[in-house]
Amino acid sequence: MGRFQVRRFESPEAFRARAQDWLLEREAEHNLILGVVEQLVSDDHDYLAPVYLATIEEAGSVVGCAFRTPPHKLCITRMPEPAAAALVKDVGEVFDVVPAVIGSEPAASAVARAWSALRGGEFHAAMGMRIHALERVVHPDPPPPGRFRLAHTGDLGVLEDWHLGFERDTHIPLVSDPDRIRRRVESGGLGVWEDGGLRSMAAAVSPTRGTIRIGGVYTPPASRGRGYGSAVTAALSQLSLDRGHRLCVLYTDLANPTSNKIYRALGYEPVCDVVDLEIRTPGAPGSPS
């Protein structure tokens, strides 16, 4: 038996029982996988089968985790680089194609390199991201005109268009199914800034034991440059803390210094960096072209 063992779990409950304590040691860093597991446990998702959940273990202790919720990418936590070969061998028993690997370096490159060696092809960095966390909001001073409020069902037409605009502008997939947007609105998870009409939006998603992720911050082009995005982010972050979450977490694109500066000004502090490595496997169905 090799130094590292990969334990694959068929049920999210079993995975959570094994991995949760290790993941909670760095809860902000692991907010994505913790939130996804809660979605799987509650069956509140539209992921495709098969879902992949695994721990990477050494001498009986968890040293890393990996998951994939098709059609999305393979995501990994930090882990020892030499564990990449064992992980990729197990992932290859489930998937013929992995479109990308998301995780912190150097583990992410080690996994992408091992996958390319297994299946052929190459990989490259598609995006660098930074995870931030906030425990106290610094509100914009002065704030822009208007006010924050939670979205309601009368906003759905605008919000559906804005979700598509977010995807178009950022190339990051967002929940854009009208029924799921409606459910998010009805659950109080989507905030808007209003100033003679809707100006900006932000969502609070994927709660974990102590965190919630702020994402989908979008201001349509005609309303940009007036502080609406900062204001709606600050207000929704404050509401999330007031609701009992210990930390708010968000991801930024490292190639966008403006957004990184804006969120730092609101009180978000860097946690760690992650990289999105796109994998091209020649001739594989579904591989990026």
mmCIF file of C-alpha atoms in Angstrom:
data_model
loop_
_atom_site.group_PDB
_atom_site.id
_atom_site.type_symbol
_atom_site.label_atom_id
_atom_site.label_comp_id
_atom_site.label_asym_id
_atom_site.label_seq_id
_atom_site.Cartn_x
_atom_site.Cartn_y
_atom_site.Cartn_z
ATOM 1 C CA MET A 1 0.000 0.000 0.000
ATOM 2 C CA GLY A 2 1.306 3.468 -0.890
ATOM 3 C CA ARG A 3 1.994 6.269 1.509
ATOM 4 C CA PHE A 4 -1.279 8.028 0.645
ATOM 5 C CA GLN A 5 -4.719 6.433 0.509
ATOM 6 C CA VAL A 6 -7.741 7.904 -1.250
ATOM 7 C CA ARG A 7 -11.089 7.123 0.375
ATOM 8 C CA ARG A 8 -14.049 7.710 -1.918
ATOM 9 C CA PHE A 9 -17.474 8.221 -0.352
ATOM 10 C CA GLU A 10 -20.801 7.372 -1.944
ATOM 11 C CA SER A 11 -22.846 9.433 0.520
ATOM 12 C CA PRO A 12 -22.249 13.069 1.512
ATOM 13 C CA GLU A 13 -23.204 12.183 5.096
ATOM 14 C CA ALA A 14 -20.362 9.669 5.329
ATOM 15 C CA PHE A 15 -17.913 12.114 3.779
ATOM 16 C CA ARG A 16 -18.984 14.843 6.203
ATOM 17 C CA ALA A 17 -18.566 12.540 9.180
ATOM 18 C CA ARG A 18 -15.009 11.729 8.129
ATOM 19 C CA ALA A 19 -13.773 15.083 6.806
ATOM 20 C CA GLN A 20 -15.669 17.812 8.623
ATOM 21 C CA ASP A 21 -13.385 18.240 11.634
ATOM 22 C CA TRP A 22 -10.340 18.590 9.377
ATOM 23 C CA LEU A 23 -12.122 21.017 7.066
ATOM 24 C CA LEU A 24 -13.364 23.176 9.935
ATOM 25 C CA GLU A 25 -9.801 23.775 11.106
ATOM 26 C CA ARG A 26 -9.593 26.216 8.147
ATOM 27 C CA GLU A 27 -13.274 26.977 7.698
ATOM 28 C CA ALA A 28 -12.912 30.125 5.582
ATOM 29 C CA GLU A 29 -10.421 28.432 3.267
ATOM 30 C CA HIS A 30 -12.684 25.370 2.944
ATOM 31 C CA ASN A 31 -15.975 27.247 2.648
ATOM 32 C CA LEU A 32 -16.667 25.964 -0.854
ATOM 33 C CA ILE A 33 -16.458 22.247 -0.114
ATOM 34 C CA LEU A 34 -18.227 22.636 3.246
ATOM 35 C CA GLY A 35 -21.087 24.479 1.556
ATOM 36 C CA VAL A 36 -21.340 21.975 -1.286
ATOM 37 C CA VAL A 37 -21.520 19.067 1.163
ATOM 38 C CA GLU A 38 -24.411 20.737 2.983
ATOM 39 C CA GLN A 39 -26.215 21.176 -0.346
ATOM 40 C CA LEU A 40 -25.701 17.502 -1.113
ATOM 41 C CA VAL A 41 -26.880 16.390 2.324
ATOM 42 C CA SER A 42 -30.053 18.483 2.034
ATOM 43 C CA ASP A 43 -30.501 17.518 -1.654
ATOM 44 C CA ASP A 44 -30.750 21.215 -2.546
ATOM 45 C CA HIS A 45 -28.769 21.190 -5.797
ATOM 46 C CA ASP A 46 -28.910 20.445 -9.509
ATOM 47 C CA TYR A 47 -25.550 18.670 -9.880
ATOM 48 C CA LEU A 48 -25.241 15.764 -12.279
ATOM 49 C CA ALA A 49 -24.206 12.241 -11.385
ATOM 50 C CA PRO A 50 -21.738 10.973 -10.451
ATOM 51 C CA VAL A 51 -20.751 13.304 -7.616
ATOM 52 C CA TYR A 52 -17.205 12.682 -6.392
ATOM 53 C CA LEU A 53 -16.219 13.105 -2.730
ATOM 54 C CA ALA A 54 -12.915 11.823 -1.358
ATOM 55 C CA THR A 55 -10.444 12.249 1.454
ATOM 56 C CA ILE A 56 -6.710 11.872 0.996
ATOM 57 C CA GLU A 57 -5.226 10.181 4.032
ATOM 58 C CA GLU A 58 -1.795 9.415 5.417
ATOM 59 C CA ALA A 59 -1.264 7.031 8.334
ATOM 60 C CA GLY A 60 -4.987 7.093 9.069
ATOM 61 C CA SER A 61 -5.291 10.901 9.184
ATOM 62 C CA VAL A 62 -6.968 13.222 6.691
ATOM 63 C CA VAL A 63 -4.414 15.389 4.865
ATOM 64 C CA GLY A 64 -6.606 16.643 2.012
ATOM 65 C CA CYS A 65 -9.973 16.430 0.293
ATOM 66 C CA ALA A 66 -11.257 16.512 -3.266
ATOM 67 C CA PHE A 67 -14.685 16.818 -4.837
ATOM 68 C CA ARG A 68 -16.391 17.196 -8.172
ATOM 69 C CA THR A 69 -20.053 18.036 -8.768
ATOM 70 C CA PRO A 70 -20.578 17.647 -12.537
ATOM 71 C CA PRO A 71 -20.692 19.570 -14.756
ATOM 72 C CA HIS A 72 -18.303 21.606 -12.612
ATOM 73 C CA LYS A 73 -14.563 21.280 -12.165
ATOM 74 C CA LEU A 74 -12.476 19.076 -9.907
ATOM 75 C CA CYS A 75 -11.774 21.001 -6.692
ATOM 76 C CA ILE A 76 -9.092 20.127 -4.197
ATOM 77 C CA THR A 77 -7.982 21.401 -0.826
ATOM 78 C CA ARG A 78 -4.349 21.850 0.096
ATOM 79 C CA MET A 79 -2.635 18.465 0.241
ATOM 80 C CA PRO A 80 0.876 17.031 -0.029
ATOM 81 C CA GLU A 81 2.108 17.177 -3.619
ATOM 82 C CA PRO A 82 3.109 13.475 -3.656
ATOM 83 C CA ALA A 83 -0.551 12.568 -3.031
ATOM 84 C CA ALA A 84 -1.534 13.815 -6.502
ATOM 85 C CA ALA A 85 -0.814 10.520 -8.268
ATOM 86 C CA ALA A 86 -3.020 8.515 -5.903
ATOM 87 C CA LEU A 87 -5.844 11.039 -6.178
ATOM 88 C CA VAL A 88 -5.721 11.186 -9.972
ATOM 89 C CA LYS A 89 -5.728 7.393 -10.221
ATOM 90 C CA ASP A 90 -8.960 7.289 -8.208
ATOM 91 C CA VAL A 91 -10.578 10.227 -10.039
ATOM 92 C CA GLY A 92 -9.754 8.500 -13.341
ATOM 93 C CA GLU A 93 -11.845 5.519 -12.283
ATOM 94 C CA VAL A 94 -14.906 7.806 -12.157
ATOM 95 C CA PHE A 95 -14.378 10.383 -14.918
ATOM 96 C CA ASP A 96 -12.943 10.130 -18.416
ATOM 97 C CA VAL A 97 -12.639 13.918 -18.638
ATOM 98 C CA VAL A 98 -11.865 16.537 -16.021
ATOM 99 C CA PRO A 99 -12.238 20.028 -17.519
ATOM 100 C CA ALA A 100 -10.167 21.812 -14.869
ATOM 101 C CA VAL A 101 -8.638 21.622 -11.414
ATOM 102 C CA ILE A 102 -9.239 24.343 -8.830
ATOM 103 C CA GLY A 103 -7.126 24.522 -5.685
ATOM 104 C CA SER A 104 -4.161 26.075 -3.979
ATOM 105 C CA GLU A 105 -0.648 25.720 -5.269
ATOM 106 C CA PRO A 106 1.470 23.672 -5.511
ATOM 107 C CA ALA A 107 -1.097 20.868 -5.074
ATOM 108 C CA ALA A 108 -3.338 22.057 -7.932
ATOM 109 C CA SER A 109 -0.512 21.941 -10.483
ATOM 110 C CA ALA A 110 0.591 18.555 -9.163
ATOM 111 C CA VAL A 111 -2.913 17.157 -9.722
ATOM 112 C CA ALA A 112 -3.273 18.741 -13.180
ATOM 113 C CA ARG A 113 0.153 17.434 -14.141
ATOM 114 C CA ALA A 114 -0.706 13.924 -12.951
ATOM 115 C CA TRP A 115 -4.009 14.005 -14.840
ATOM 116 C CA SER A 116 -2.269 15.107 -18.040
ATOM 117 C CA ALA A 117 0.219 12.262 -17.610
ATOM 118 C CA LEU A 118 -2.668 9.815 -17.188
ATOM 119 C CA ARG A 119 -4.873 11.044 -20.029
ATOM 120 C CA GLY A 120 -2.508 13.054 -22.220
ATOM 121 C CA GLY A 121 -2.951 16.707 -23.109
ATOM 122 C CA GLU A 122 -1.885 19.826 -21.298
ATOM 123 C CA PHE A 123 -3.083 22.376 -18.770
ATOM 124 C CA HIS A 124 -2.770 26.101 -18.245
ATOM 125 C CA ALA A 125 -3.849 28.675 -15.673
ATOM 126 C CA ALA A 126 -7.233 30.107 -16.628
ATOM 127 C CA MET A 127 -7.698 32.307 -13.557
ATOM 128 C CA GLY A 128 -6.030 33.142 -10.276
ATOM 129 C CA MET A 129 -8.373 33.830 -7.354
ATOM 130 C CA ARG A 130 -8.039 35.027 -3.785
ATOM 131 C CA ILE A 131 -10.291 33.943 -0.924
ATOM 132 C CA HIS A 132 -11.102 36.751 1.504
ATOM 133 C CA ALA A 133 -12.888 36.692 4.857
ATOM 134 C CA LEU A 134 -14.579 39.426 6.855
ATOM 135 C CA GLU A 135 -15.660 39.566 10.487
ATOM 136 C CA ARG A 136 -16.402 43.298 10.743
ATOM 137 C CA VAL A 137 -17.794 45.481 7.964
ATOM 138 C CA VAL A 138 -16.266 48.840 7.105
ATOM 139 C CA HIS A 139 -19.185 50.636 5.493
ATOM 140 C CA PRO A 140 -18.620 53.052 2.593
ATOM 141 C CA ASP A 141 -18.392 56.638 3.853
ATOM 142 C CA PRO A 142 -20.177 58.401 2.376
ATOM 143 C CA PRO A 143 -22.541 55.760 0.996
ATOM 144 C CA PRO A 144 -24.039 56.200 -2.461
ATOM 145 C CA PRO A 145 -27.585 57.528 -2.703
ATOM 146 C CA GLY A 146 -30.358 55.020 -2.272
ATOM 147 C CA ARG A 147 -30.871 52.129 0.092
ATOM 148 C CA PHE A 148 -30.260 48.419 0.569
ATOM 149 C CA ARG A 149 -33.092 45.929 0.726
ATOM 150 C CA LEU A 150 -33.658 42.248 0.221
ATOM 151 C CA ALA A 151 -34.894 41.319 -3.226
ATOM 152 C CA HIS A 152 -38.526 40.258 -3.648
ATOM 153 C CA THR A 153 -40.364 38.334 -6.336
ATOM 154 C CA GLY A 154 -41.273 41.546 -8.153
ATOM 155 C CA ASP A 155 -37.573 41.942 -8.970
ATOM 156 C CA LEU A 156 -37.209 38.553 -10.653
ATOM 157 C CA GLY A 157 -37.253 39.748 -14.266
ATOM 158 C CA VAL A 158 -34.378 42.168 -13.650
ATOM 159 C CA LEU A 159 -32.458 39.693 -11.503
ATOM 160 C CA GLU A 160 -32.642 36.955 -14.132
ATOM 161 C CA ASP A 161 -31.162 39.344 -16.703
ATOM 162 C CA TRP A 162 -28.446 40.381 -14.245
ATOM 163 C CA HIS A 163 -27.466 36.780 -13.538
ATOM 164 C CA LEU A 164 -26.925 36.288 -17.260
ATOM 165 C CA GLY A 165 -24.993 39.572 -17.404
ATOM 166 C CA PHE A 166 -22.733 38.420 -14.576
ATOM 167 C CA GLU A 167 -21.940 35.191 -16.425
ATOM 168 C CA ARG A 168 -21.302 37.062 -19.659
ATOM 169 C CA ASP A 169 -18.978 39.617 -18.058
ATOM 170 C CA THR A 170 -17.012 37.320 -15.750
ATOM 171 C CA HIS A 171 -17.197 33.951 -17.551
ATOM 172 C CA ILE A 172 -18.008 32.472 -14.136
ATOM 173 C CA PRO A 173 -21.132 30.273 -14.007
ATOM 174 C CA LEU A 174 -23.856 31.538 -11.698
ATOM 175 C CA VAL A 175 -27.138 29.940 -10.695
ATOM 176 C CA SER A 176 -29.247 31.362 -13.526
ATOM 177 C CA ASP A 177 -32.192 28.963 -13.484
ATOM 178 C CA PRO A 178 -35.308 31.105 -12.822
ATOM 179 C CA ASP A 179 -36.718 28.653 -10.275
ATOM 180 C CA ARG A 180 -33.489 28.640 -8.264
ATOM 181 C CA ILE A 181 -33.242 32.426 -8.399
ATOM 182 C CA ARG A 182 -36.814 32.591 -7.111
ATOM 183 C CA ARG A 183 -36.004 30.213 -4.257
ATOM 184 C CA ARG A 184 -32.943 32.269 -3.357
ATOM 185 C CA VAL A 185 -35.046 35.441 -3.299
ATOM 186 C CA GLU A 186 -37.772 33.799 -1.224
ATOM 187 C CA SER A 187 -35.204 32.561 1.297
ATOM 188 C CA GLY A 188 -33.768 36.059 1.801
ATOM 189 C CA GLY A 189 -30.432 35.273 0.203
ATOM 190 C CA LEU A 190 -30.310 37.995 -2.443
ATOM 191 C CA GLY A 191 -29.845 41.696 -1.730
ATOM 192 C CA VAL A 192 -30.177 44.717 -4.008
ATOM 193 C CA TRP A 193 -29.271 48.392 -3.905
ATOM 194 C CA GLU A 194 -32.120 50.630 -4.957
ATOM 195 C CA ASP A 195 -31.738 54.238 -6.127
ATOM 196 C CA GLY A 196 -34.658 55.280 -8.306
ATOM 197 C CA GLY A 197 -34.655 51.690 -9.550
ATOM 198 C CA LEU A 198 -32.493 48.633 -9.031
ATOM 199 C CA ARG A 199 -28.774 49.389 -9.367
ATOM 200 C CA SER A 200 -26.781 46.423 -8.062
ATOM 201 C CA MET A 201 -27.145 42.969 -6.514
ATOM 202 C CA ALA A 202 -25.245 40.494 -4.348
ATOM 203 C CA ALA A 203 -26.051 37.022 -3.035
ATOM 204 C CA ALA A 204 -25.330 35.237 0.237
ATOM 205 C CA VAL A 205 -24.941 31.517 -0.465
ATOM 206 C CA SER A 206 -23.624 28.188 0.821
ATOM 207 C CA PRO A 207 -23.687 28.649 4.603
ATOM 208 C CA THR A 208 -21.367 26.474 6.667
ATOM 209 C CA ARG A 209 -21.156 26.137 10.429
ATOM 210 C CA GLY A 210 -19.693 29.620 10.837
ATOM 211 C CA THR A 211 -19.395 31.213 7.378
ATOM 212 C CA ILE A 212 -21.468 32.296 4.433
ATOM 213 C CA ARG A 213 -20.171 33.177 0.979
ATOM 214 C CA ILE A 214 -20.958 36.514 -0.682
ATOM 215 C CA GLY A 215 -20.990 36.234 -4.459
ATOM 216 C CA GLY A 216 -22.682 37.200 -7.681
ATOM 217 C CA VAL A 217 -21.982 40.894 -7.086
ATOM 218 C CA TYR A 218 -23.201 42.600 -10.252
ATOM 219 C CA THR A 219 -23.884 46.156 -11.334
ATOM 220 C CA PRO A 220 -25.154 46.718 -14.890
ATOM 221 C CA PRO A 221 -22.895 48.914 -17.049
ATOM 222 C CA ALA A 222 -25.099 52.003 -16.905
ATOM 223 C CA SER A 223 -24.893 52.101 -13.096
ATOM 224 C CA ARG A 224 -21.202 51.374 -12.602
ATOM 225 C CA GLY A 225 -18.681 53.710 -11.009
ATOM 226 C CA ARG A 226 -21.099 55.117 -8.431
ATOM 227 C CA GLY A 227 -20.364 52.852 -5.464
ATOM 228 C CA TYR A 228 -23.477 50.699 -5.701
ATOM 229 C CA GLY A 229 -21.552 47.411 -5.815
ATOM 230 C CA SER A 230 -19.553 48.300 -2.703
ATOM 231 C CA ALA A 231 -22.693 49.414 -0.894
ATOM 232 C CA VAL A 232 -24.733 46.295 -1.628
ATOM 233 C CA THR A 233 -21.793 44.060 -0.695
ATOM 234 C CA ALA A 234 -21.251 45.871 2.603
ATOM 235 C CA ALA A 235 -24.935 45.837 3.489
ATOM 236 C CA LEU A 236 -25.442 42.160 2.684
ATOM 237 C CA SER A 237 -22.259 41.256 4.555
ATOM 238 C CA GLN A 238 -23.527 43.156 7.605
ATOM 239 C CA LEU A 239 -26.909 41.446 7.394
ATOM 240 C CA SER A 240 -25.195 38.066 7.173
ATOM 241 C CA LEU A 241 -23.157 38.794 10.305
ATOM 242 C CA ASP A 242 -26.280 40.034 12.067
ATOM 243 C CA ARG A 243 -27.973 36.753 11.200
ATOM 244 C CA GLY A 244 -25.319 34.927 13.205
ATOM 245 C CA HIS A 245 -22.608 34.014 10.711
ATOM 246 C CA ARG A 246 -19.141 34.421 12.193
ATOM 247 C CA LEU A 247 -17.435 35.226 8.883
ATOM 248 C CA CYS A 248 -18.391 36.312 5.394
ATOM 249 C CA VAL A 249 -16.223 34.864 2.641
ATOM 250 C CA LEU A 250 -15.806 35.937 -0.967
ATOM 251 C CA TYR A 251 -13.597 35.175 -3.972
ATOM 252 C CA THR A 252 -11.896 37.765 -6.150
ATOM 253 C CA ASP A 253 -10.145 37.585 -9.505
ATOM 254 C CA LEU A 254 -6.461 38.374 -8.975
ATOM 255 C CA ALA A 255 -6.357 39.923 -12.438
ATOM 256 C CA ASN A 256 -8.845 42.591 -11.304
ATOM 257 C CA PRO A 257 -6.984 44.881 -8.877
ATOM 258 C CA THR A 258 -9.969 47.237 -8.656
ATOM 259 C CA SER A 259 -12.311 44.660 -7.133
ATOM 260 C CA ASN A 260 -9.598 43.427 -4.776
ATOM 261 C CA LYS A 261 -9.048 46.999 -3.547
ATOM 262 C CA ILE A 262 -12.784 47.595 -3.128
ATOM 263 C CA TYR A 263 -13.353 44.504 -1.003
ATOM 264 C CA ARG A 264 -10.283 45.184 1.128
ATOM 265 C CA ALA A 265 -11.733 48.633 1.847
ATOM 266 C CA LEU A 266 -14.912 46.966 3.150
ATOM 267 C CA GLY A 267 -12.936 44.888 5.651
ATOM 268 C CA TYR A 268 -12.275 41.693 3.703
ATOM 269 C CA GLU A 269 -8.847 40.239 4.485
ATOM 270 C CA PRO A 270 -6.932 37.714 2.323
ATOM 271 C CA VAL A 271 -7.108 34.081 3.420
ATOM 272 C CA CYS A 272 -5.306 32.248 0.617
ATOM 273 C CA ASP A 273 -4.942 32.119 -3.164
ATOM 274 C CA VAL A 274 -6.311 29.434 -5.458
ATOM 275 C CA VAL A 275 -5.787 28.783 -9.135
ATOM 276 C CA ASP A 276 -8.125 27.506 -11.838
ATOM 277 C CA LEU A 277 -6.149 25.215 -14.151
ATOM 278 C CA GLU A 278 -7.942 24.363 -17.391
ATOM 279 C CA ILE A 279 -7.109 20.934 -18.794
ATOM 280 C CA ARG A 280 -7.183 20.109 -22.500
ATOM 281 C CA THR A 281 -7.306 16.408 -23.289
ATOM 282 C CA PRO A 282 -7.077 15.815 -27.062
ATOM 283 C CA GLY A 283 -10.012 13.884 -28.465
ATOM 284 C CA ALA A 284 -11.857 13.618 -25.170
ATOM 285 C CA PRO A 285 -15.601 14.348 -25.410
ATOM 286 C CA GLY A 286 -16.473 17.456 -23.412
ATOM 287 C CA SER A 287 -12.896 18.657 -23.107
ATOM 288 C CA PRO A 288 -12.470 22.425 -23.571
ATOM 289 C CA SER A 289 -11.652 23.368 -27.139
#
